[in-house]
Coordinates of C-alpha atoms in Angstrom, one line a residue:
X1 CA -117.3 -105.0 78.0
X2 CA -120.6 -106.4 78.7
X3 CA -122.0 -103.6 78.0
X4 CA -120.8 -103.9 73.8
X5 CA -121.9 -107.9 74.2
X6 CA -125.8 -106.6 75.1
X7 CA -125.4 -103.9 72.1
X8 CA -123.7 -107.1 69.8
X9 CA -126.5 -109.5 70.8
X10 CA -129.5 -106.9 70.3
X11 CA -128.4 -106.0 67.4
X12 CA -128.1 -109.8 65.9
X13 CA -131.8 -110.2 67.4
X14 CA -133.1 -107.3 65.6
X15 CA -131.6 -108.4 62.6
X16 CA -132.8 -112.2 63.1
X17 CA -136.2 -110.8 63.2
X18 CA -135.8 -108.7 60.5
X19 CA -134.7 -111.6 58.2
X20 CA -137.7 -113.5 59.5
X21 CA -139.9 -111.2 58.4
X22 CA -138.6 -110.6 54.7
X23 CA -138.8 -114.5 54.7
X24 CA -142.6 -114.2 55.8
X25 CA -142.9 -111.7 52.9
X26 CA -141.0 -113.6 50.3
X27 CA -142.0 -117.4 51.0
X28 CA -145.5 -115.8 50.6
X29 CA -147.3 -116.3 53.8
X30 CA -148.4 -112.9 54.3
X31 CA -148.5 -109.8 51.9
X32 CA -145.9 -107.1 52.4
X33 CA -148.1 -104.7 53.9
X34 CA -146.9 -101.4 55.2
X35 CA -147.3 -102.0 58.8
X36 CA -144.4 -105.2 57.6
X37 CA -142.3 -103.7 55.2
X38 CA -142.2 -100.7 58.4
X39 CA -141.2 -103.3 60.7
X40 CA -138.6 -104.9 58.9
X41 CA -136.9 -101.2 58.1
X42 CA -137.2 -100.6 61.5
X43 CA -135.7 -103.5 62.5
X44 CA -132.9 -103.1 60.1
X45 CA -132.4 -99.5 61.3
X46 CA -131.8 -100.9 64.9
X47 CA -129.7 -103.4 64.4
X48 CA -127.5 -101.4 62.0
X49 CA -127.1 -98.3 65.2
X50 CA -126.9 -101.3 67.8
X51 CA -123.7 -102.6 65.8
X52 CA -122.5 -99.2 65.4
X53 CA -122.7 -98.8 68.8
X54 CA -121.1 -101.7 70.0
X55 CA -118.0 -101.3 67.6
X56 CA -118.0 -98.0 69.0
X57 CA -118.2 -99.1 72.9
X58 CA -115.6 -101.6 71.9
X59 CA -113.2 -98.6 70.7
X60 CA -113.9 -96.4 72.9
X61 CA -112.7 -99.5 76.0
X62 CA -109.2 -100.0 74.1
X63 CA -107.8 -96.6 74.6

């Protein structure tokens, strides 16, 4: 169990900092660079296999 809770709150961090940095990018404080716009995927990507994950550690403790 605590181990789908660290998956579940990594994967809300990752995608906390992800929206933070489309916000950067859209409220204009700094230009969408690649080295961003990377980030942000990246970010994105992890907390959408971190989610996965947990739902999965989450099934896989019920049975």
């Amino acid at each position: 169990m605590e181990t789908r809770l660290y998956f579940k709150w990594l994967a809300i961090l990752c995608a906390g900092m992800a929206a933070f940095g489309v916000g950067v990018m859209l409220v204009g404080y700094k230009a969408p660079t690649v080295g961003l716009v990377a980030t942000v995927v990246l970010l994105l990507a992890a907390a959408t296999l971190l989610a996965r994950r947990a739902c999965r550690q989450s099934s896989e403790n019920r049975h």
